[in-house]
Coordinates of C-alpha atoms in Angstrom, one line a residue:
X1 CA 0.0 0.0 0.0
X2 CA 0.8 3.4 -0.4
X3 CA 2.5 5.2 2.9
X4 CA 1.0 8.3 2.2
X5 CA -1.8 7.5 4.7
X6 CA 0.6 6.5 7.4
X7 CA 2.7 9.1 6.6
X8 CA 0.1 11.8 7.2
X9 CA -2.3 9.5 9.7
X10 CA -1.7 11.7 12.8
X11 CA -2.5 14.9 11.6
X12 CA -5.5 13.0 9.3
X13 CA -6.9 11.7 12.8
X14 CA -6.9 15.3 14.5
X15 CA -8.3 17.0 11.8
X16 CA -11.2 14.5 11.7
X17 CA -11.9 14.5 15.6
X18 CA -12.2 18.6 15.6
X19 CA -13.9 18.1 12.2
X20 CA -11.6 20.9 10.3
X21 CA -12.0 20.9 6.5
X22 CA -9.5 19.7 4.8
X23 CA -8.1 19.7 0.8
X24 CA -6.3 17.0 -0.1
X25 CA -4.5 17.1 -3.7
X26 CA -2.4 14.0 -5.1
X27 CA -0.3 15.0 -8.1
X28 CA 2.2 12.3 -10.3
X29 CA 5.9 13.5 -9.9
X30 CA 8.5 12.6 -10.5
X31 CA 11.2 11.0 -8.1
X32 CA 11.8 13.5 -5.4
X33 CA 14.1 13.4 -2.1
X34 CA 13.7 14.5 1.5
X35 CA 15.5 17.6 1.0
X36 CA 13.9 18.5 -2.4
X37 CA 10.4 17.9 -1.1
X38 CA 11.3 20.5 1.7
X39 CA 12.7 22.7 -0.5
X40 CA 9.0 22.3 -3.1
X41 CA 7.1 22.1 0.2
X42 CA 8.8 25.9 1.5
X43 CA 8.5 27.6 -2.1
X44 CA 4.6 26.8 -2.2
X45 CA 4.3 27.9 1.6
X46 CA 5.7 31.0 -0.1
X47 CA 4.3 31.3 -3.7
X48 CA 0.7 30.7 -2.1
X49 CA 0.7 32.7 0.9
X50 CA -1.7 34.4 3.0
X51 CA -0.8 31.9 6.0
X52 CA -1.6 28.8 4.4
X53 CA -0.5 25.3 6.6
X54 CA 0.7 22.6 4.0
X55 CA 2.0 19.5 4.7
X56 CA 3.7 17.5 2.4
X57 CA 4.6 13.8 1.9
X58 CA 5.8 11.6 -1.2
X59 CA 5.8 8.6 -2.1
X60 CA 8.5 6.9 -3.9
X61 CA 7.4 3.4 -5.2
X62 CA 3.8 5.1 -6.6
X63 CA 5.7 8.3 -7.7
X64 CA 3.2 10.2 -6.0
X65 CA 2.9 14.0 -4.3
X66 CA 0.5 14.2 -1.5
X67 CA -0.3 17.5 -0.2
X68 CA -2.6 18.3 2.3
X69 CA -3.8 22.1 3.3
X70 CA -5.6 22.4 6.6
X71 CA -9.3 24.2 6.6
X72 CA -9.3 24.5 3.0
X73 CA -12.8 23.1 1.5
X74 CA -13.2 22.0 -2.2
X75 CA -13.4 25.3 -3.9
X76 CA -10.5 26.6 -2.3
X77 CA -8.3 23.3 -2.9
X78 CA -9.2 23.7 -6.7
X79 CA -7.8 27.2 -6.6
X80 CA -4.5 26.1 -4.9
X81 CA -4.4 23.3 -6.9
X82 CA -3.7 25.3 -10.2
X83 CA -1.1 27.0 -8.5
X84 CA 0.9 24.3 -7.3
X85 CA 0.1 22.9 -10.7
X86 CA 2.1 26.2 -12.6
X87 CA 4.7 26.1 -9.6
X88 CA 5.3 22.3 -10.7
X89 CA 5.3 22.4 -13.9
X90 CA 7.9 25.2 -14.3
X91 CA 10.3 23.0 -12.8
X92 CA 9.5 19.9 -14.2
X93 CA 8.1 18.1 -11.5
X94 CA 5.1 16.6 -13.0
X95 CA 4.8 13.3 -14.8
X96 CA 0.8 13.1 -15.3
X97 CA -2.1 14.3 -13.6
X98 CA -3.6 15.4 -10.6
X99 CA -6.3 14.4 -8.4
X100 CA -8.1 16.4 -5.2
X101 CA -10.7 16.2 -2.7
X102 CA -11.5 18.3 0.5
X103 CA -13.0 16.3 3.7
X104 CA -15.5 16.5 4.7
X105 CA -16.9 17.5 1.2
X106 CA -15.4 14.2 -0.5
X107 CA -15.5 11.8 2.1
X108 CA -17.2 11.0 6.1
X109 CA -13.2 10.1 6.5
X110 CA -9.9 12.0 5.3
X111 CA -8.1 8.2 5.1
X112 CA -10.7 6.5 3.7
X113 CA -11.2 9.3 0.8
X114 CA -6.6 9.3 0.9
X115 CA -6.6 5.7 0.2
X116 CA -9.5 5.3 -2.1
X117 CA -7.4 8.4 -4.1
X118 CA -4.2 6.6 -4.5
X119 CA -6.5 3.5 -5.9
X120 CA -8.2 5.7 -8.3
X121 CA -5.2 7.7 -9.3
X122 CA -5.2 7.1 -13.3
X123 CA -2.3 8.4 -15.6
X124 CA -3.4 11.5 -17.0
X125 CA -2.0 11.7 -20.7
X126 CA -1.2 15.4 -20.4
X127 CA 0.8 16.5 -17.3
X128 CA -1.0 19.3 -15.1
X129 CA -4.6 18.0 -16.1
X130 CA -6.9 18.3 -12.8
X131 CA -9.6 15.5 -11.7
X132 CA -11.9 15.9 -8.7
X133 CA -12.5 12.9 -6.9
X134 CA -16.2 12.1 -7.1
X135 CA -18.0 11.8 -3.9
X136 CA -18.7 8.8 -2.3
X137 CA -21.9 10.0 -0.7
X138 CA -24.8 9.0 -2.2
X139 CA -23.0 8.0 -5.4
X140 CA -21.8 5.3 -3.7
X141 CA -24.9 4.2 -1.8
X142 CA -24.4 6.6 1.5
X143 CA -20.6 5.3 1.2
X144 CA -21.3 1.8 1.8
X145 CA -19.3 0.3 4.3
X146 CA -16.4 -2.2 3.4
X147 CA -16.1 -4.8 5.6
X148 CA -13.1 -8.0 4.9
X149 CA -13.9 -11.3 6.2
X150 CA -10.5 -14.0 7.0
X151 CA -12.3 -17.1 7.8
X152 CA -11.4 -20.4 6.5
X153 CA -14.5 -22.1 6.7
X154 CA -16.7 -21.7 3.4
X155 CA -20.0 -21.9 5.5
X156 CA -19.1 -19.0 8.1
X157 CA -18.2 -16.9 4.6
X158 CA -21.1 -17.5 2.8
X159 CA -23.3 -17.3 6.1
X160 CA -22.0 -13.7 6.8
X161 CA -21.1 -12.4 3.5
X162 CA -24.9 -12.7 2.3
X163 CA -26.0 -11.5 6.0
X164 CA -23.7 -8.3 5.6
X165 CA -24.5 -7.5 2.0
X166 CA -28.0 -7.3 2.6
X167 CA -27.6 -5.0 5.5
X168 CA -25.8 -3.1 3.0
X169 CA -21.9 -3.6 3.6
X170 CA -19.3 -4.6 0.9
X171 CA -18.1 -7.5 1.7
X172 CA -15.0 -8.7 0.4
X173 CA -13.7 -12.6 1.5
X174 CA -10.5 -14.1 2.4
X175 CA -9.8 -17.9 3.4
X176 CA -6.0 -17.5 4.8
X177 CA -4.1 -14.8 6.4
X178 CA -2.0 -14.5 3.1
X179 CA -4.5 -14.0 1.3
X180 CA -5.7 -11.1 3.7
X181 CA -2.5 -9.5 3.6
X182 CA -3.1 -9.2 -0.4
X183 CA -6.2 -8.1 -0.2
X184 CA -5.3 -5.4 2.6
X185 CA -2.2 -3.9 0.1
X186 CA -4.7 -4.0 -2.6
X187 CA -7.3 -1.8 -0.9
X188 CA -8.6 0.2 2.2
X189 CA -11.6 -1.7 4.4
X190 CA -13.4 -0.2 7.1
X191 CA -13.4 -3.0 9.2
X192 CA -11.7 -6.4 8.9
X193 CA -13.5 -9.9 10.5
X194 CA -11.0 -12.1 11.4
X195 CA -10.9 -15.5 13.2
X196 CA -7.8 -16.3 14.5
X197 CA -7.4 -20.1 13.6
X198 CA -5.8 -19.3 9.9
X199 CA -4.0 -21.1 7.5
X200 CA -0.9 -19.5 6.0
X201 CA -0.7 -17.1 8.8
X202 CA -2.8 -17.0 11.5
X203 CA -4.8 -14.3 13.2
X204 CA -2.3 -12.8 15.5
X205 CA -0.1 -12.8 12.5
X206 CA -2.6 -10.9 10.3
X207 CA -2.8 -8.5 13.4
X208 CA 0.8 -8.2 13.2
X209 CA 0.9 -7.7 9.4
X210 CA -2.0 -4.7 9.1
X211 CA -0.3 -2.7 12.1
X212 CA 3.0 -2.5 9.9
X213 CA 1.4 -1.9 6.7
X214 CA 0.1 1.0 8.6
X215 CA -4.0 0.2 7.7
X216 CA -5.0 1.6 10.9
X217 CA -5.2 4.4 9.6
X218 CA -8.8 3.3 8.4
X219 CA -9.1 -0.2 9.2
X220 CA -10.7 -1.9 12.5
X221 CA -10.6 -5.1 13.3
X222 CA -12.9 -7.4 15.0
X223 CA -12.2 -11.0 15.8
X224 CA -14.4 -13.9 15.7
X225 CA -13.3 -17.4 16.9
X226 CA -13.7 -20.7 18.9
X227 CA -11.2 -19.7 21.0
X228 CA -12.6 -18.3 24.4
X229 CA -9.1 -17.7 26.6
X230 CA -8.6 -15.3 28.6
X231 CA -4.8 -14.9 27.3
X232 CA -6.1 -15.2 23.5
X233 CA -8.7 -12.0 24.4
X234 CA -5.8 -10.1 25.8
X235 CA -3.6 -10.5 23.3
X236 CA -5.9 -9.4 20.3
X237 CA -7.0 -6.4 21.9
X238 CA -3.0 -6.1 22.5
X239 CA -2.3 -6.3 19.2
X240 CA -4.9 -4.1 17.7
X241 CA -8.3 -5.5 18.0
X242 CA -11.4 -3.2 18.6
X243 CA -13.7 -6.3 19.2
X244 CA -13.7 -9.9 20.6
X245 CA -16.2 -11.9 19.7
X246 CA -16.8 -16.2 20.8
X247 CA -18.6 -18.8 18.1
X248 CA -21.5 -19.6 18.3
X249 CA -22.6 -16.3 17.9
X250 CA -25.9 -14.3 17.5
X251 CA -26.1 -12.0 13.8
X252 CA -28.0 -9.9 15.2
X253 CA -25.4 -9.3 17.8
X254 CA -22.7 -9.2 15.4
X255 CA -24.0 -6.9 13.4
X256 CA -24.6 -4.2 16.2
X257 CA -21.0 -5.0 17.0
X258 CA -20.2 -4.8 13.6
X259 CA -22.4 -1.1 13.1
X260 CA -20.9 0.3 16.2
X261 CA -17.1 -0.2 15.1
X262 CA -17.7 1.3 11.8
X263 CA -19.9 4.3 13.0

């Protein structure tokens, strides 16, 4: 995955719990170092003015520019955008398009709209061109929930996957931890349903594996499994879990569980 969320998933989290506006523009660029993207980062600051905060963050594997500028909403993003658009492209910088948003205008969550960015991000033919991310609102059927499932029994999956669905979540299935992991780099879930009897790697493993690729920056999880020890409760909550949850189990229970962790 990208670690453009990670990168900026402090300040992303403080801005969403005061609820402060916030544009958010993605632009392709070419290959740029920790004391170049100061250097771009200052001469914005100072070819923009007025008191603007920006914070800047790139990533090298995606060649990607993120750039995020605190209590700015959509209009005002757009406006800054073409800016740092002329600023970029009279040095060079830009290899394709660029793509913004503004939260809470784009998105209910300013990682959730990041992530779902760098997934969308297509290769603009002309460098400098200017997409707005489409909101995922009503568009998207009031944002509908993702939820992944690691289970490796086929009945539990199918049992809960049509359950979720028609409460209206996307559900999204995995039968091994590896297979979770692949899933996870390949895109952003709200919540993840784990059991922690896996094959491949287990549970605790899987645990292990989202904190370092840094997808708690929009993922929870919430584990569901046979196992009912004391020491196996403590150590998924120590590891990252937001839920603990026994087999058998009630749906109806499970999806309050399930409604309160995403909400």
């Amino acid at each position: 995955m990208s670690n453009l969320v990670p990168a900026f998933y402090e300040l992303l989290s403080k801005m969403e719990e005061r609820s402060v506006a916030c544009g958010v523009i993605l632009a392709a660029c070419k290959n740029v170092s920790a004391e170049s993207l100061e250097l771009v980062k200052r001469d914005m600051e100072a070819q923009l003015k007025d008191g603007l905060t920006l914070h800047a963050a790139y990533d090298k594997n995606k060649q990607i520019l993120g750039i995020l500028l605190e209590q700015k909403k959509l209009a005002d993003t757009h406006f800054y955008a073409l800016q740092i658009r002329d600023y970029m492209l009279s040095r060079k910088l830009l290899t394709g398009g660029m793509y913004i948003a503004s939260f809470p205008e784009s998105s209910r969550s300013t990682a959730q709209m990041l992530m779902r960015m760098i997934q969308e991000m297509k290769e603009q033919t002309e460098p400098g061109s200017i997409s707005v991310y489409e909101q995922h609102g009503t568009q998207r059927q009031q944002e509908q929930a993702s939820i992944l499932l690691v289970n490796p029994d086929e009945t539990v999956n199918e049992f809960l996957r049509i359950y979720l669905q028609r409460k209206g979540y996307q559900i999204t299935v995995a039968h091994d931890g590896g297979d979770g992991v692949e899933k996870l780099r390949q895109a952003a879930f709200d919540l993840v349903i784990t059991d922690l009897n896996l094959p491949v790697l287990n549970g605790y493993q899987l645990m292990e594996k989202i904190r370092h690729l840094g997808q708690e920056a929009m993922s929870k999880i919430m584990v569901l499994t046979d196992k009912k020890l004391e020491e196996d409760v403590q150590k998924s909550f120590a590891l990252g879990a937001s839920d603990y949850m026994t087999k058998p189990f009630s749906p109806v229970e499970l999806e309050a569980r399930v409604k309160r962790l995403i909400s």
